Amino acid sequence: MFPNLSNFIIRHREPLLILGILIVCLVSLYLHPFWLTGDTPTYIKSVEFLKGGLADKDFLPFRIISTYLALNLLILGEKLFGNIFWAWTIMNSVFYIIAGYYTYKIILELYGSERAALLGMFLIIGNYAVVIHGLAFALDMGGWALYLASAYLSLKYLKTKEEKFVLLSGVVIGIGSLLKEYALGGFPILLGSVILSNYGDWKKMVKLSSIVATLSFLPALILHFFVYLKFDYTYLDWYREQRFQYGGIYYNNRIVEYIKSFGAVYGVGWFFFLNSLYLLIKTKFLLIGKRELSFLLLLFLSASPLWFWPGIVPRTVFIMIPFAVALSALTIKYYENRWYLFVFPVAIYIAWSYLLDGYIFNLMNIDVVLGYLLFWAY
């Protein structure tokens, strides 16, 4: 009986994986149903505008620039399901599954470990930002999902040099840029993969780089051009607005804010991360191959723009978490024979995500605690 079950699981690994992610998604939606965010009204007003309505005080041209395709998917979903919120939930659930699936594929490709890939996947689909913001009535999930999908395709190209992967990655980034600008974070990974794979063959490097840059940025550039013509508004206007909102004395201490946001977003996952970093340093970075190490570095660099973004909140710093998860999975791979020891910490990590807003934040004043620690550190 059990051999037959094992063979069934092996033969149907990926459909069962997707089913498992869907179940986790449904549990998340049950625990946090109909989660409204402060941005929800502006998205709804943008949908109404695209349907022919008038712009009012809640309408932001920025939503058209950064989420045009996602807004149109909501309009289509509303026609199909009769309710925009049902459409929203279904759309974000699909992107949630994509994010989980490609996280699994990235870690499997990096380390060749099913156990590390599976547990690492839970560090994404059970993440605080994904559970609370990704499945909420917001539009971050699509950008995150296609960022991860493009990263996986770039990794495949880095390891195989098959051009279909690099071209597909460019297409995914281009589409993702119309869902949410997070997807454009996949471009440094893609470009780095092209450069590293074709170093010395300058003609091919320039040709492929030009093609993938066009595929990645052309859709967003065309959209930005038309929005500028209609509204006299660009992404730089939004950036200036964010600097005005979060600048000055909005944050008493940006270090504290980064600690709070990264602590909330990754929790006990940082213990995995730090141990993996220790293992790499201990082995003089020889524990994994050069391509895998290069990919991890590109993953980190792709998220580096977050340091220049004025606002410091969990959903904006999340873009660094795929790198943290990919590196953290190395610890699970290293101790793979004792993989069961990681199940409980991962369970705590997921519980942290669900309990943080409702209970943990109410039990402690994070600002006071971190301010006290930093005072003594200085």
mmCIF file of N, CA and C in Angstrom, residues 243-321:
data_model
loop_
_atom_site.group_PDB
_atom_site.id
_atom_site.type_symbol
_atom_site.label_atom_id
_atom_site.label_comp_id
_atom_site.label_asym_id
_atom_site.label_seq_id
_atom_site.Cartn_x
_atom_site.Cartn_y
_atom_site.Cartn_z
ATOM 1 N N ARG A 243 7.906 60.627 -0.580
ATOM 2 C CA ARG A 243 8.976 61.286 0.183
ATOM 3 C C ARG A 243 8.407 62.367 1.095
ATOM 4 N N PHE A 244 7.405 63.071 0.581
ATOM 5 C CA PHE A 244 6.773 64.104 1.398
ATOM 6 C C PHE A 244 6.029 63.474 2.571
ATOM 7 N N GLN A 245 5.332 62.345 2.301
ATOM 8 C CA GLN A 245 4.547 61.686 3.353
ATOM 9 C C GLN A 245 5.441 61.073 4.431
ATOM 10 N N TYR A 246 6.510 60.403 3.995
ATOM 11 C CA TYR A 246 7.350 59.665 4.945
ATOM 12 C C TYR A 246 8.641 60.384 5.310
ATOM 13 N N GLY A 247 8.859 61.560 4.743
ATOM 14 C CA GLY A 247 10.100 62.271 5.013
ATOM 15 C C GLY A 247 10.059 63.015 6.338
ATOM 16 N N GLY A 248 11.085 63.854 6.522
ATOM 17 C CA GLY A 248 11.124 64.672 7.740
ATOM 18 C C GLY A 248 11.212 63.839 8.996
ATOM 19 N N ILE A 249 10.271 64.065 9.901
ATOM 20 C CA ILE A 249 10.312 63.403 11.212
ATOM 21 C C ILE A 249 9.262 62.289 11.303
ATOM 22 N N TYR A 250 8.766 61.817 10.134
ATOM 23 C CA TYR A 250 7.755 60.759 10.193
ATOM 24 C C TYR A 250 8.305 59.540 10.929
ATOM 25 N N TYR A 251 9.547 59.179 10.615
ATOM 26 C CA TYR A 251 10.213 58.094 11.329
ATOM 27 C C TYR A 251 11.243 58.693 12.283
ATOM 28 N N ASN A 252 11.083 58.436 13.556
ATOM 29 C CA ASN A 252 12.055 58.921 14.532
ATOM 30 C C ASN A 252 13.413 58.250 14.333
ATOM 31 N N ASN A 253 13.365 56.971 13.928
ATOM 32 C CA ASN A 253 14.604 56.220 13.739
ATOM 33 C C ASN A 253 14.372 55.164 12.669
ATOM 34 N N ARG A 254 14.961 55.350 11.498
ATOM 35 C CA ARG A 254 14.727 54.426 10.386
ATOM 36 C C ARG A 254 15.274 53.037 10.693
ATOM 37 N N ILE A 255 16.340 52.965 11.492
ATOM 38 C CA ILE A 255 16.883 51.660 11.871
ATOM 39 C C ILE A 255 15.833 50.861 12.637
ATOM 40 N N VAL A 256 15.171 51.517 13.572
ATOM 41 C CA VAL A 256 14.104 50.854 14.344
ATOM 42 C C VAL A 256 12.993 50.388 13.415
ATOM 43 N N GLU A 257 12.633 51.225 12.443
ATOM 44 C CA GLU A 257 11.555 50.865 11.526
ATOM 45 C C GLU A 257 11.923 49.661 10.663
ATOM 46 N N TYR A 258 13.177 49.611 10.210
ATOM 47 C CA TYR A 258 13.617 48.445 9.435
ATOM 48 C C TYR A 258 13.595 47.186 10.299
ATOM 49 N N ILE A 259 14.052 47.295 11.535
ATOM 50 C CA ILE A 259 14.049 46.136 12.436
ATOM 51 C C ILE A 259 12.618 45.662 12.675
ATOM 52 N N LYS A 260 11.719 46.605 12.907
ATOM 53 C CA LYS A 260 10.318 46.248 13.127
ATOM 54 C C LYS A 260 9.719 45.542 11.916
ATOM 55 N N SER A 261 9.926 46.132 10.736
ATOM 56 C CA SER A 261 9.312 45.576 9.528
ATOM 57 C C SER A 261 9.909 44.228 9.153
ATOM 58 N N PHE A 262 11.247 44.139 9.168
ATOM 59 C CA PHE A 262 11.878 42.860 8.836
ATOM 60 C C PHE A 262 11.591 41.815 9.902
ATOM 61 N N GLY A 263 11.515 42.239 11.156
ATOM 62 C CA GLY A 263 11.172 41.295 12.219
ATOM 63 C C GLY A 263 9.770 40.761 12.056
ATOM 64 N N ALA A 264 8.836 41.644 11.713
ATOM 65 C CA ALA A 264 7.450 41.212 11.504
ATOM 66 C C ALA A 264 7.327 40.297 10.299
ATOM 67 N N VAL A 265 8.033 40.660 9.223
ATOM 68 C CA VAL A 265 7.879 39.930 7.967
ATOM 69 C C VAL A 265 8.538 38.556 7.993
ATOM 70 N N TYR A 266 9.655 38.415 8.702
ATOM 71 C CA TYR A 266 10.366 37.126 8.630
ATOM 72 C C TYR A 266 10.530 36.409 9.963
ATOM 73 N N GLY A 267 10.300 37.078 11.072
ATOM 74 C CA GLY A 267 10.256 36.423 12.375
ATOM 75 C C GLY A 267 11.388 35.450 12.636
ATOM 76 N N VAL A 268 11.002 34.228 13.034
ATOM 77 C CA VAL A 268 12.013 33.213 13.374
ATOM 78 C C VAL A 268 12.790 32.730 12.154
ATOM 79 N N GLY A 269 12.341 33.119 10.958
ATOM 80 C CA GLY A 269 13.071 32.747 9.755
ATOM 81 C C GLY A 269 14.484 33.285 9.728
ATOM 82 N N TRP A 270 14.737 34.363 10.492
ATOM 83 C CA TRP A 270 16.094 34.931 10.513
ATOM 84 C C TRP A 270 17.108 33.977 11.140
ATOM 85 N N PHE A 271 16.659 33.063 11.999
ATOM 86 C CA PHE A 271 17.584 32.076 12.559
ATOM 87 C C PHE A 271 18.082 31.134 11.462
ATOM 88 N N PHE A 272 17.194 30.740 10.548
ATOM 89 C CA PHE A 272 17.607 29.936 9.400
ATOM 90 C C PHE A 272 18.597 30.725 8.545
ATOM 91 N N PHE A 273 18.257 31.975 8.298
ATOM 92 C CA PHE A 273 19.077 32.839 7.446
ATOM 93 C C PHE A 273 20.482 32.999 8.008
ATOM 94 N N LEU A 274 20.577 33.336 9.297
ATOM 95 C CA LEU A 274 21.882 33.564 9.921
ATOM 96 C C LEU A 274 22.722 32.295 9.945
ATOM 97 N N ASN A 275 22.074 31.160 10.164
ATOM 98 C CA ASN A 275 22.828 29.902 10.163
ATOM 99 C C ASN A 275 23.358 29.587 8.769
ATOM 100 N N SER A 276 22.559 29.860 7.750
ATOM 101 C CA SER A 276 23.015 29.632 6.371
ATOM 102 C C SER A 276 24.184 30.537 6.034
ATOM 103 N N LEU A 277 24.102 31.794 6.478
ATOM 104 C CA LEU A 277 25.194 32.728 6.249
ATOM 105 C C LEU A 277 26.463 32.236 6.944
ATOM 106 N N TYR A 278 26.304 31.731 8.150
ATOM 107 C CA TYR A 278 27.442 31.173 8.891
ATOM 108 C C TYR A 278 28.056 29.991 8.139
ATOM 109 N N LEU A 279 27.205 29.107 7.615
ATOM 110 C CA LEU A 279 27.705 27.945 6.882
ATOM 111 C C LEU A 279 28.489 28.360 5.637
ATOM 112 N N LEU A 280 27.999 29.380 4.936
ATOM 113 C CA LEU A 280 28.702 29.854 3.738
ATOM 114 C C LEU A 280 30.057 30.445 4.096
ATOM 115 N N ILE A 281 30.084 31.274 5.127
ATOM 116 C CA ILE A 281 31.341 31.897 5.547
ATOM 117 C C ILE A 281 32.323 30.838 6.050
ATOM 118 N N LYS A 282 31.815 29.888 6.820
ATOM 119 C CA LYS A 282 32.644 28.817 7.376
ATOM 120 C C LYS A 282 33.314 28.002 6.269
ATOM 121 N N THR A 283 32.588 27.786 5.168
ATOM 122 C CA THR A 283 33.118 26.977 4.062
ATOM 123 C C THR A 283 33.739 27.854 2.963
ATOM 124 N N LYS A 284 33.941 29.139 3.292
ATOM 125 C CA LYS A 284 34.515 30.093 2.333
ATOM 126 C C LYS A 284 33.706 30.144 1.039
ATOM 127 N N PHE A 285 32.391 30.050 1.195
ATOM 128 C CA PHE A 285 31.420 30.152 0.093
ATOM 129 C C PHE A 285 31.578 29.025 -0.931
ATOM 130 N N LEU A 286 32.140 27.917 -0.500
ATOM 131 C CA LEU A 286 32.308 26.763 -1.389
ATOM 132 C C LEU A 286 31.232 25.703 -1.177
ATOM 133 N N LEU A 287 30.272 25.985 -0.292
ATOM 134 C CA LEU A 287 29.239 25.002 0.025
ATOM 135 C C LEU A 287 28.292 24.780 -1.147
ATOM 136 N N ILE A 288 28.132 25.814 -1.980
ATOM 137 C CA ILE A 288 27.277 25.692 -3.166
ATOM 138 C C ILE A 288 28.073 26.135 -4.389
ATOM 139 N N GLY A 289 27.537 25.836 -5.564
ATOM 140 C CA GLY A 289 28.236 26.161 -6.794
ATOM 141 C C GLY A 289 28.264 27.647 -7.104
ATOM 142 N N LYS A 290 29.119 28.035 -8.059
ATOM 143 C CA LYS A 290 29.259 29.445 -8.416
ATOM 144 C C LYS A 290 27.981 30.017 -9.012
ATOM 145 N N ARG A 291 27.284 29.232 -9.828
ATOM 146 C CA ARG A 291 26.045 29.729 -10.422
ATOM 147 C C ARG A 291 24.992 29.961 -9.350
ATOM 148 N N GLU A 292 24.892 29.023 -8.424
ATOM 149 C CA GLU A 292 23.915 29.175 -7.340
ATOM 150 C C GLU A 292 24.247 30.389 -6.463
ATOM 151 N N LEU A 293 25.525 30.563 -6.185
ATOM 152 C CA LEU A 293 25.959 31.699 -5.373
ATOM 153 C C LEU A 293 25.699 33.020 -6.115
ATOM 154 N N SER A 294 25.956 33.013 -7.412
ATOM 155 C CA SER A 294 25.697 34.205 -8.228
ATOM 156 C C SER A 294 24.219 34.557 -8.230
ATOM 157 N N PHE A 295 23.374 33.539 -8.320
ATOM 158 C CA PHE A 295 21.934 33.784 -8.315
ATOM 159 C C PHE A 295 21.487 34.400 -6.993
ATOM 160 N N LEU A 296 22.005 33.897 -5.884
ATOM 161 C CA LEU A 296 21.645 34.460 -4.576
ATOM 162 C C LEU A 296 22.059 35.924 -4.489
ATOM 163 N N LEU A 297 23.232 36.240 -5.016
ATOM 164 C CA LEU A 297 23.690 37.627 -5.012
ATOM 165 C C LEU A 297 22.780 38.490 -5.879
ATOM 166 N N LEU A 298 22.386 37.992 -7.048
ATOM 167 C CA LEU A 298 21.480 38.737 -7.933
ATOM 168 C C LEU A 298 20.113 38.925 -7.276
ATOM 169 N N LEU A 299 19.668 37.916 -6.548
ATOM 170 C CA LEU A 299 18.391 38.005 -5.838
ATOM 171 C C LEU A 299 18.443 39.119 -4.794
ATOM 172 N N PHE A 300 19.566 39.202 -4.108
ATOM 173 C CA PHE A 300 19.748 40.277 -3.117
ATOM 174 C C PHE A 300 19.778 41.643 -3.799
ATOM 175 N N LEU A 301 20.547 41.752 -4.869
ATOM 176 C CA LEU A 301 20.673 43.038 -5.558
ATOM 177 C C LEU A 301 19.336 43.492 -6.133
ATOM 178 N N SER A 302 18.522 42.550 -6.576
ATOM 179 C CA SER A 302 17.235 42.904 -7.176
ATOM 180 C C SER A 302 16.297 43.575 -6.181
ATOM 181 N N ALA A 303 16.498 43.292 -4.905
ATOM 182 C CA ALA A 303 15.636 43.871 -3.866
ATOM 183 C C ALA A 303 16.234 45.119 -3.240
ATOM 184 N N SER A 304 17.446 45.470 -3.611
ATOM 185 C CA SER A 304 18.150 46.589 -2.972
ATOM 186 C C SER A 304 17.465 47.946 -3.107
ATOM 187 N N PRO A 305 16.680 48.212 -4.168
ATOM 188 C CA PRO A 305 15.988 49.512 -4.235
ATOM 189 C C PRO A 305 15.099 49.820 -3.035
ATOM 190 N N LEU A 306 14.719 48.808 -2.258
ATOM 191 C CA LEU A 306 13.859 49.077 -1.103
ATOM 192 C C LEU A 306 14.535 50.035 -0.119
ATOM 193 N N TRP A 307 15.894 50.058 -0.098
ATOM 194 C CA TRP A 307 16.594 50.947 0.832
ATOM 195 C C TRP A 307 16.375 52.416 0.479
ATOM 196 N N PHE A 308 15.972 52.675 -0.763
ATOM 197 C CA PHE A 308 15.775 54.062 -1.211
ATOM 198 C C PHE A 308 14.306 54.474 -1.194
ATOM 199 N N TRP A 309 13.424 53.519 -0.868
ATOM 200 C CA TRP A 309 12.004 53.850 -0.845
ATOM 201 C C TRP A 309 11.666 54.547 0.479
ATOM 202 N N PRO A 310 10.929 55.655 0.425
ATOM 203 C CA PRO A 310 10.671 56.431 1.655
ATOM 204 C C PRO A 310 9.919 55.658 2.734
ATOM 205 N N GLY A 311 8.896 54.894 2.331
ATOM 206 C CA GLY A 311 8.093 54.179 3.311
ATOM 207 C C GLY A 311 8.728 52.874 3.740
ATOM 208 N N ILE A 312 8.650 52.576 5.033
ATOM 209 C CA ILE A 312 9.204 51.325 5.562
ATOM 210 C C ILE A 312 8.061 50.560 6.218
ATOM 211 N N VAL A 313 7.461 49.659 5.463
ATOM 212 C CA VAL A 313 6.342 48.860 5.959
ATOM 213 C C VAL A 313 6.546 47.418 5.492
ATOM 214 N N PRO A 314 5.916 46.450 6.155
ATOM 215 C CA PRO A 314 6.152 45.044 5.814
ATOM 216 C C PRO A 314 5.959 44.703 4.344
ATOM 217 N N ARG A 315 4.941 45.250 3.692
ATOM 218 C CA ARG A 315 4.688 44.834 2.309
ATOM 219 C C ARG A 315 5.719 45.395 1.329
ATOM 220 N N THR A 316 6.407 46.496 1.685
ATOM 221 C CA THR A 316 7.460 46.999 0.796
ATOM 222 C C THR A 316 8.789 46.289 1.048
ATOM 223 N N VAL A 317 9.074 45.943 2.292
ATOM 224 C CA VAL A 317 10.335 45.243 2.566
ATOM 225 C C VAL A 317 10.241 43.757 2.201
ATOM 226 N N PHE A 318 9.025 43.271 1.913
ATOM 227 C CA PHE A 318 8.874 41.855 1.557
ATOM 228 C C PHE A 318 9.722 41.478 0.352
ATOM 229 N N ILE A 319 9.991 42.428 -0.536
ATOM 230 C CA ILE A 319 10.734 42.107 -1.740
ATOM 231 C C ILE A 319 12.108 41.515 -1.433
ATOM 232 N N MET A 320 12.610 41.733 -0.204
ATOM 233 C CA MET A 320 13.887 41.139 0.208
ATOM 234 C C MET A 320 13.710 39.713 0.736
ATOM 235 N N ILE A 321 12.489 39.322 1.038
ATOM 236 C CA ILE A 321 12.252 38.025 1.680
ATOM 237 C C ILE A 321 12.533 36.828 0.763
#
